[in-house]
Short mmCIF file of C-alpha atoms and ligand atoms in Angstrom, two decimals:
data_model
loop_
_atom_site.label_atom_id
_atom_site.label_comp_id
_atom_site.label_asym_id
_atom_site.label_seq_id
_atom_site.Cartn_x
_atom_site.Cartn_y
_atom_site.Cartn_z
CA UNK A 38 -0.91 -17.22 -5.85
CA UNK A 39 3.00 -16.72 -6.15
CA UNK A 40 4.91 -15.14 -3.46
CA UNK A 41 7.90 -13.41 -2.62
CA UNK A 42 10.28 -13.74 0.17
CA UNK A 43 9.85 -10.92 2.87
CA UNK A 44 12.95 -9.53 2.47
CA UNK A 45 15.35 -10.97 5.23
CA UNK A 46 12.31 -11.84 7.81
CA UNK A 47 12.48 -15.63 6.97
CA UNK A 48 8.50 -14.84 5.90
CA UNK A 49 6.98 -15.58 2.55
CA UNK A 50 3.99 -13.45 1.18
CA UNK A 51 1.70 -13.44 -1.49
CA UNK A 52 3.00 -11.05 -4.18
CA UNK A 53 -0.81 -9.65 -4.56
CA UNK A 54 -2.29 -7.89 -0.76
CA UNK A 55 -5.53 -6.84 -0.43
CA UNK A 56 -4.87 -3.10 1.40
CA UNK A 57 -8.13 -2.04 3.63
CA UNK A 58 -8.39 1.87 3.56
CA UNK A 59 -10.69 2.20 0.79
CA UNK A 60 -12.78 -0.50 2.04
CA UNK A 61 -12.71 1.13 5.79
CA UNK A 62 -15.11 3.86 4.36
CA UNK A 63 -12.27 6.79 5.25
CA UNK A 64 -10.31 8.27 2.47
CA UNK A 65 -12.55 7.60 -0.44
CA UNK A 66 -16.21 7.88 1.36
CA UNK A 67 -18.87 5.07 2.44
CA UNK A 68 -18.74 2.01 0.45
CA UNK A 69 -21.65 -0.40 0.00
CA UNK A 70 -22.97 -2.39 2.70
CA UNK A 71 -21.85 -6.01 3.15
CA UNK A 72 -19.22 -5.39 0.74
CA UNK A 73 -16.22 -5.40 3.22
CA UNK A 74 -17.76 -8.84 4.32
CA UNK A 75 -17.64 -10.34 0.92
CA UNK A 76 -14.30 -8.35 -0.52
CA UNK A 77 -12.38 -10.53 2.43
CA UNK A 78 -13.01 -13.92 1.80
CA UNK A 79 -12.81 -13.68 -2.03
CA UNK A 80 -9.53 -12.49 -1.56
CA UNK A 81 -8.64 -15.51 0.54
CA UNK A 82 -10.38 -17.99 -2.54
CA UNK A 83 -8.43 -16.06 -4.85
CA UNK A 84 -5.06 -16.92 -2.76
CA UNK A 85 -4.21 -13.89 -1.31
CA UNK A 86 -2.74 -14.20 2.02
CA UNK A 87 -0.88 -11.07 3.13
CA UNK A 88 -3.62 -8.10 3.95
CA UNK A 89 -2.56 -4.23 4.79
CA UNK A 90 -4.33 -2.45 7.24
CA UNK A 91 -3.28 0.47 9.69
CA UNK A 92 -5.08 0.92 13.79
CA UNK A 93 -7.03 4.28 12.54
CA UNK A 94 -8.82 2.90 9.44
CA UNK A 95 -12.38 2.58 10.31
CA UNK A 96 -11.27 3.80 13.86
CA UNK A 97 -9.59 0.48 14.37
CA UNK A 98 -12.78 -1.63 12.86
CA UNK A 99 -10.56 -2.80 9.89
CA UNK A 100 -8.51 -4.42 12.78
CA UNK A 101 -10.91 -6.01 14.01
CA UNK A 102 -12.82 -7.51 10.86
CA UNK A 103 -9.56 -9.04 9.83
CA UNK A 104 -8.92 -10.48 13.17
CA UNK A 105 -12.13 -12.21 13.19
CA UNK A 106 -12.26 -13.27 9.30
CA UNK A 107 -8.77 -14.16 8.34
CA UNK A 108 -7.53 -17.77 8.87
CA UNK A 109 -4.61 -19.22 10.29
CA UNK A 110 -1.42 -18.63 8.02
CA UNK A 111 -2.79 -14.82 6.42
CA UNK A 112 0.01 -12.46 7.72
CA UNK A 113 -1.32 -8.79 9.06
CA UNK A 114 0.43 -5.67 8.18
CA UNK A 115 -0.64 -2.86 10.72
CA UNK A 116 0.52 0.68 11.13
CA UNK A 117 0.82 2.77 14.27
CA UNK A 118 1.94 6.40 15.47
CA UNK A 119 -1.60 8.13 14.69
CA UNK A 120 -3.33 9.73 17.90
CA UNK A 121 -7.24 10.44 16.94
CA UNK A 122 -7.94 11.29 20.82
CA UNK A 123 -6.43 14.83 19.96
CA UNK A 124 -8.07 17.42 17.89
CA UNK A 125 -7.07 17.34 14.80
CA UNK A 126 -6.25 13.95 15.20
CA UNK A 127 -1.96 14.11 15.06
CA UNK A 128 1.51 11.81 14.94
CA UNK A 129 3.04 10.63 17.50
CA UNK A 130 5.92 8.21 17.64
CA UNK A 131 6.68 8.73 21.48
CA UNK A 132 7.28 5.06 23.07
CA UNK A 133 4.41 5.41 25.21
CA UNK A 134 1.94 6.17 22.82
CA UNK A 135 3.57 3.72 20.81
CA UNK A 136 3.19 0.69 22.95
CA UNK A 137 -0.59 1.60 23.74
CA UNK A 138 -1.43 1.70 20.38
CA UNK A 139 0.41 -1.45 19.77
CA UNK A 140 -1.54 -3.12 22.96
CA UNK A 141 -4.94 -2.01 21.58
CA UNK A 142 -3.65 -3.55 17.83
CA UNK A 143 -3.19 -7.11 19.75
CA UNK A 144 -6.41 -6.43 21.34
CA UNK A 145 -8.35 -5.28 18.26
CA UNK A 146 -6.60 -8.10 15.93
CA UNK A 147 -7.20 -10.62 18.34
CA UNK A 148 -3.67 -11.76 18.54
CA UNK A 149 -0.95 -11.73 21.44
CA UNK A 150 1.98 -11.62 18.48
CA UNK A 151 1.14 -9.22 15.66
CA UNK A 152 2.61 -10.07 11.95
CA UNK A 153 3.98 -6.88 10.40
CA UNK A 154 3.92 -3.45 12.36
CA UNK A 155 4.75 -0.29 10.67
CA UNK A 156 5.12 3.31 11.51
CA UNK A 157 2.72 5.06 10.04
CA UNK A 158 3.83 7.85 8.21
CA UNK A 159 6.77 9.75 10.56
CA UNK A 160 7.78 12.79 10.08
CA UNK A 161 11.59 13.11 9.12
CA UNK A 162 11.90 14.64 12.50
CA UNK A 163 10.79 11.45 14.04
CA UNK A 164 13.08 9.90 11.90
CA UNK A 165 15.72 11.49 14.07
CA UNK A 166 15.47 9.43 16.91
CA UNK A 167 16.17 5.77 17.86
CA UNK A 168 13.48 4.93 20.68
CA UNK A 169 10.65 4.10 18.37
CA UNK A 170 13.20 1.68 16.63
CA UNK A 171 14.41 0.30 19.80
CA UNK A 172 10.83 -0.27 20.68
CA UNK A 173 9.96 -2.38 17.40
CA UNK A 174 13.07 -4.17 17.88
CA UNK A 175 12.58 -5.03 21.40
CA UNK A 176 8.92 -6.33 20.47
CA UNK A 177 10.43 -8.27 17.86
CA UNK A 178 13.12 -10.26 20.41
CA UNK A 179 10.71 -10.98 22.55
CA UNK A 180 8.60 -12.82 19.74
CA UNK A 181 5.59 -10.40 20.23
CA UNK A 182 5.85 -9.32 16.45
CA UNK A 183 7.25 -11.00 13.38
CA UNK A 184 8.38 -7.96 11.61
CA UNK A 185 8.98 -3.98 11.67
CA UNK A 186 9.28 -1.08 9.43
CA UNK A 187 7.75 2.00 8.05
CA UNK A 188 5.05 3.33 5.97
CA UNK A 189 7.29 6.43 4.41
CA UNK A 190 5.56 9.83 2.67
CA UNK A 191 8.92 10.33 0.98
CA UNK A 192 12.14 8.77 -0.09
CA UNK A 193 14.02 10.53 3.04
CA UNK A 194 11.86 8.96 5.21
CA UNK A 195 12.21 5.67 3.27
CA UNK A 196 16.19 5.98 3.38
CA UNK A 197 16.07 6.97 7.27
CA UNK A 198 14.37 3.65 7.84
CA UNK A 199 16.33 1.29 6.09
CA UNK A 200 19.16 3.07 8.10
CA UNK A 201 17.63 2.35 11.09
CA UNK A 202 17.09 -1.09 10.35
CA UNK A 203 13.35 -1.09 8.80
CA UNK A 204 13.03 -4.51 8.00
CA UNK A 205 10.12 -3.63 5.89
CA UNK A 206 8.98 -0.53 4.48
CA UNK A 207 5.28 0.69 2.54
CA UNK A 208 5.89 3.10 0.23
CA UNK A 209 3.78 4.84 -3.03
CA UNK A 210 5.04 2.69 -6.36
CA UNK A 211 2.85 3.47 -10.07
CA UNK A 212 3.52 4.54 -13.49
CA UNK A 213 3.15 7.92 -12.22
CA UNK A 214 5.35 7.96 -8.65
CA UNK A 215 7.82 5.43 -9.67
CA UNK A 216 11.47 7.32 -9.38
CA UNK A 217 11.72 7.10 -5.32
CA UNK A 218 12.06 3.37 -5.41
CA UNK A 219 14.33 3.08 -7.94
CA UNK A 220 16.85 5.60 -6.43
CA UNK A 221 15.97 3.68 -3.57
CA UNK A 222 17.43 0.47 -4.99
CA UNK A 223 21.13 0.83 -4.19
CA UNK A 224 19.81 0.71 -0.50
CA UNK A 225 17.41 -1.66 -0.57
CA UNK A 226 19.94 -4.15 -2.14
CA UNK A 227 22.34 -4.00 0.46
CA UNK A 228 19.88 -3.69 3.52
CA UNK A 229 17.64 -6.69 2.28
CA UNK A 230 14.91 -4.50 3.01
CA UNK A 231 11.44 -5.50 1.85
CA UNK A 232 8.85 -3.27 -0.29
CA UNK A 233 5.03 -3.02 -0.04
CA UNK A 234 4.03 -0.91 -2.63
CA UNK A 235 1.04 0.58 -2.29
CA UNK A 236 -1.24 2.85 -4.45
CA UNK A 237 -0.34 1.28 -7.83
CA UNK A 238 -3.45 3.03 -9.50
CA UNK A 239 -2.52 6.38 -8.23
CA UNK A 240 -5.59 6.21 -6.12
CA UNK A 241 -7.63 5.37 -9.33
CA UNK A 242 -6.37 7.02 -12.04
CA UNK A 243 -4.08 4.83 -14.04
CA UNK A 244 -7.80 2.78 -14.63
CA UNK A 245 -7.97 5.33 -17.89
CA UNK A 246 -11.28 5.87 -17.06
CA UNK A 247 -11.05 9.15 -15.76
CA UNK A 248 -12.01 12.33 -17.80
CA UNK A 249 -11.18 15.37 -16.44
CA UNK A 250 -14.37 16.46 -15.20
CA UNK A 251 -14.60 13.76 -13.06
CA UNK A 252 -15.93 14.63 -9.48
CA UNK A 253 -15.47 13.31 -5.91
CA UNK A 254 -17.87 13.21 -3.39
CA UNK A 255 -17.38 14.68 0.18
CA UNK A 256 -14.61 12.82 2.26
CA UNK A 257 -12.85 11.69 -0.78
CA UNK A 258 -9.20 12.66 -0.15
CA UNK A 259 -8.93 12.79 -4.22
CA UNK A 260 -11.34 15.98 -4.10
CA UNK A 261 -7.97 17.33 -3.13
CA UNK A 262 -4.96 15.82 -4.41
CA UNK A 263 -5.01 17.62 -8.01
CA UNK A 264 -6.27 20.89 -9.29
CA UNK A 265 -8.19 20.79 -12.30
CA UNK A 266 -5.48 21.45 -14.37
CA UNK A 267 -3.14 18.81 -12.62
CA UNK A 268 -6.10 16.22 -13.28
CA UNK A 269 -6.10 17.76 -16.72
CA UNK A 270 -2.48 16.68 -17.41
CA UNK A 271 -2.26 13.42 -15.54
CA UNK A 272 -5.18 12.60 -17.83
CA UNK A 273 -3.27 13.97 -21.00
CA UNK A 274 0.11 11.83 -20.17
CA UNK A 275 -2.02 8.82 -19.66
CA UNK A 276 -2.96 8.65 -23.46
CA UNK A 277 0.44 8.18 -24.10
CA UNK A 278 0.53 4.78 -22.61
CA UNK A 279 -2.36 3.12 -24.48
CA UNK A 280 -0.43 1.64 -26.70
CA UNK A 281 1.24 -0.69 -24.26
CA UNK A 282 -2.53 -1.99 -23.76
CA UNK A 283 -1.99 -4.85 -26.34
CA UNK A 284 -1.95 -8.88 -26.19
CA UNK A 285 -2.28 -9.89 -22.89
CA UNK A 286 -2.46 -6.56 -21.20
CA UNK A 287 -5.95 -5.96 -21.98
CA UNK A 288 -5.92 -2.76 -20.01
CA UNK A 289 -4.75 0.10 -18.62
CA UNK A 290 -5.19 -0.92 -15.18
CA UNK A 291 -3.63 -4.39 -16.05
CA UNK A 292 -0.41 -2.42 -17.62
CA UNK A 293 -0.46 -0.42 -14.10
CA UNK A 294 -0.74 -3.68 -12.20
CA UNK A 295 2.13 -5.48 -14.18
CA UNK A 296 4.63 -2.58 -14.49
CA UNK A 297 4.70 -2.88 -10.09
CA UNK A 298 5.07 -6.38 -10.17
CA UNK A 299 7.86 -6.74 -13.01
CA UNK A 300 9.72 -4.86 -10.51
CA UNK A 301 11.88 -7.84 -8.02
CA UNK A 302 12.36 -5.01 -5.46
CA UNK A 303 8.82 -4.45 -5.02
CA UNK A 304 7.83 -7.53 -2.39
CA UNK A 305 3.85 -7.52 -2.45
CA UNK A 306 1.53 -4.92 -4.60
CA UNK A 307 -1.01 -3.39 -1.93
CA UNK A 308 -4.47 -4.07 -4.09
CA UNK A 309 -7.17 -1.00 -3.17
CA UNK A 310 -10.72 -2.39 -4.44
CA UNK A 311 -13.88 -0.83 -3.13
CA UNK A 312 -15.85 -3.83 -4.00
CA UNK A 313 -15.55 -7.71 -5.13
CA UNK A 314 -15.94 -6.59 -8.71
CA UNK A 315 -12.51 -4.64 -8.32
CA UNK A 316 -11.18 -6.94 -7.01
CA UNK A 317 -11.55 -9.67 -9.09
CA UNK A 318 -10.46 -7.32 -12.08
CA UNK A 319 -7.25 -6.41 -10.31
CA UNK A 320 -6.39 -10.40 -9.70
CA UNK A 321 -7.05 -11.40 -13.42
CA UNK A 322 -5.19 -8.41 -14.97
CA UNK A 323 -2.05 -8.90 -12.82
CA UNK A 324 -1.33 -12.22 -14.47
CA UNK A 325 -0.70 -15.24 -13.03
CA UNK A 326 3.29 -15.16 -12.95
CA UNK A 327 6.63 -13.60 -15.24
CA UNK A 328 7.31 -11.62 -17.24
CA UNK A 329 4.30 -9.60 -15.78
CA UNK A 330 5.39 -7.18 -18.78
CA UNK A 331 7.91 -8.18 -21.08
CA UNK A 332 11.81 -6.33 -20.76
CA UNK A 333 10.56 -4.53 -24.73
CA UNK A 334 6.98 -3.11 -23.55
CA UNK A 335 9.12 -1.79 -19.63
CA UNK A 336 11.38 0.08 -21.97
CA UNK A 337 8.51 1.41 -24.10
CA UNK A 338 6.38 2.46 -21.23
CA UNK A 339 9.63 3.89 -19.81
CA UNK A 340 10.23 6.11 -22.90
CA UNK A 341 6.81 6.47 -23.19
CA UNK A 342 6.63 8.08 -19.56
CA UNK A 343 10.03 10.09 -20.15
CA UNK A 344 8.47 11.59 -23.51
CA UNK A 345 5.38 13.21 -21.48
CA UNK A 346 7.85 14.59 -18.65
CA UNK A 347 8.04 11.55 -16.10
CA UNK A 348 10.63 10.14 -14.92
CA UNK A 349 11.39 6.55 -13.90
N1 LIG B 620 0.43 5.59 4.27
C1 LIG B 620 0.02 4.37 4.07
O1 LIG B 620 0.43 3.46 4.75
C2 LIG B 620 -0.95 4.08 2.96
C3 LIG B 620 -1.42 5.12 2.15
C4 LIG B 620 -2.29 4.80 1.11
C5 LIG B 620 -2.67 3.49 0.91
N2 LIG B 620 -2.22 2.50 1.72
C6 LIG B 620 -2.64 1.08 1.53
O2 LIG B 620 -2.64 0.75 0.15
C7 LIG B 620 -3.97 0.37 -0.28
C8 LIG B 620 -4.22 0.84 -1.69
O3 LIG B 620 -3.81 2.16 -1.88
P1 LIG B 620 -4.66 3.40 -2.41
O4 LIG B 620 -6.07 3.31 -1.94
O5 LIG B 620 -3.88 4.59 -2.09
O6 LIG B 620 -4.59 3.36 -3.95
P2 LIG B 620 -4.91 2.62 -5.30
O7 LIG B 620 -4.89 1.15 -5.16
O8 LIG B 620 -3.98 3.29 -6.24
O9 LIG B 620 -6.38 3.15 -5.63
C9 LIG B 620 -7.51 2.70 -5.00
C10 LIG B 620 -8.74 3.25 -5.73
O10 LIG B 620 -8.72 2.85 -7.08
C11 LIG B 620 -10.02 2.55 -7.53
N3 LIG B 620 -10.00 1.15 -7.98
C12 LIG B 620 -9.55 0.07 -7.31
N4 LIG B 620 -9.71 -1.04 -8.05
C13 LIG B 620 -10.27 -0.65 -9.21
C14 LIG B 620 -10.71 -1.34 -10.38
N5 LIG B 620 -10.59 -2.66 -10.49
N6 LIG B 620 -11.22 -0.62 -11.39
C15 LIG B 620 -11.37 0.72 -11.29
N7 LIG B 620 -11.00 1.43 -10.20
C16 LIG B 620 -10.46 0.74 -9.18
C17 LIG B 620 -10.96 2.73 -6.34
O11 LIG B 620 -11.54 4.02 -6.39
P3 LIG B 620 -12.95 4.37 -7.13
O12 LIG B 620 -13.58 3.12 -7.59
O13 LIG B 620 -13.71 5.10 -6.09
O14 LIG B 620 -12.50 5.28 -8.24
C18 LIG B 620 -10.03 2.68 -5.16
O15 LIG B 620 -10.46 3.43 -4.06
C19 LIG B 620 -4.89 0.98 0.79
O16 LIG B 620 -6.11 0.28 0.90
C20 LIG B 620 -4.04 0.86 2.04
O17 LIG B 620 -4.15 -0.46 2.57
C21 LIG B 620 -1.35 2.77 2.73
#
């Protein structure tokens, strides 16, 4: 598998990651059994080395199954700044907490120096202040972590990390969510930042396979992303890409998977499979290496996206 430098880290990563929060069982409800045990080492066969995972998936069992599973050489990403001891569970990006959390990651992962460690998901007003940052950085001196940065809900939160330094940040990329990062590119030139770009099926629906009757079972945070009539128009706007589905882009998925890695800021795609099956599909419909689509079908889908109201 190719890979990409990690921005200015000095690391290397595969540009494919296999991301752990469907697979965890939270977020899109219970997945079969065994599966997580079999979805790991195929991505290994397959080549991927670079996995995404964050302390509160599975209640820290994701941790710990890639701890014990991944060899030598596979690079972690972790995220931290999630307190599940309260009720509701809540954010908090006070050093303290902080270095507990990061204490139990080392424990859970099984390693005294962790790879990659995010925040996960601060608030802007967390953003404001510079001990969480002075934190990483001090972890990072003293060789107890390869690399920092921050999973960001929004391109202010994105832009308030690379200020601060963020030597990586994790941020929502697809056909559908795909302005953010390239306003972001201005900044991420000069800052050398690197990008994990994660749900590149917009949770599942750039598959195509939707209709919009489709229906989520209990604990599947999709049951409440879109309203009908959202899912409705998502579904509508999609139509108007199938005819970039041609030669080697056999699919829509494979169209979804390409568009994220024809992109050079975009460091690793964060893959989401519930199964081996997924997987495997994701892998062979990314390609193998450029032009993961070529410069004429980018500008098609681009129109394509601007004629049904989306902007890139
Ligand atoms: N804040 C954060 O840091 C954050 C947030 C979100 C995600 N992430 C990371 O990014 C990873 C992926 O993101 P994501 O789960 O949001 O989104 P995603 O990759 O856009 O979507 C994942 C969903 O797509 C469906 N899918 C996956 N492969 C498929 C295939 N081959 N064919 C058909 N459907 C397929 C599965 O749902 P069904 O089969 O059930 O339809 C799966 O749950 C996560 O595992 C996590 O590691 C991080």
């Amino acid at each position: 598998m190719r890979k990409r430098p990690l921005g200015k880290t000095g690391l290397e990563v595969t540009e494919l990651a296999l991301g752990t929060w469907g697979l965890s069982g939270d977020g899109y409800g219970p997945i079969a059994e065994g599966e997580i045990e079999r979805v790991i080492p195929r991505a290994i066969e397959l080549g991927i080395e670079l996995f995404d995972t964050a302390d509160i998936y599975g209640k820290g069992a994701m941790e710990r199954v890639l701890g014990r599973m991944l060899p030598a050489g596979s690079l972690i990403v972790t995220k931290i700044g999630t307190d599940l001891g309260s009720t509701p569970p809540r954010k908090r990006f006070e050093v303290g907490f902080l270095r507990q959390s990061f204490e139990q990651s080392q424990e859970r992962i099984g390693r005294d120096s962790l790879d990659i460690v995010l925040l996960h998901n601060p608030t802007m007003l967390a953003m404001a202040r510079t001990e969480p940052f002075d934190f990483l950085k001090d972890l990072k001196k003293r060789g107890t972590l390869k690399a920092w940065g921050v999973s960001a809900g929004s391109i202010d939160v994105a832009r308030a990390a690379i200020r601060h330094g963020a030597e990586v940040i994790e941020l929502a990329y697809n056909l559908f969510v795909a302005a953010d990062l390239h306003e972001l590119a201005g900044d991420l030139a000069d800052s050398g930042c690197a990008v994990l770009a994660r749900s590149i099926l917009s949770h599942g629906l750039l598959t195509g396979h939707w209709t919009a009757e489709r229906e989520f079972y209990p604990g599947d945070h999709r049951a409440d992303r879109w309203t009908g009539p959202e899912l409705k128009q998502r579904i509508s706007q999609l139509e108007a890409l199938r005819p970039v589905v041609t030669g080697p882009v056999l699919t829509l998925r494979s169209a979804a998977i390409r568009f994220v890695m024809s992109n050079q800021l975009v460091t690793s795609a964060v893959l989401g499979p519930r199964s081996v099956a997924q997987l495997e599909q994701l892998v062979r419909e990314a390609g193998f290496g450029p032009p993961y689509l070529k410069d004429t079908a980018l500008a098609e889908l681009a129109a394509r996206l601007k004629g049904v109201g989306i902007m890139v």
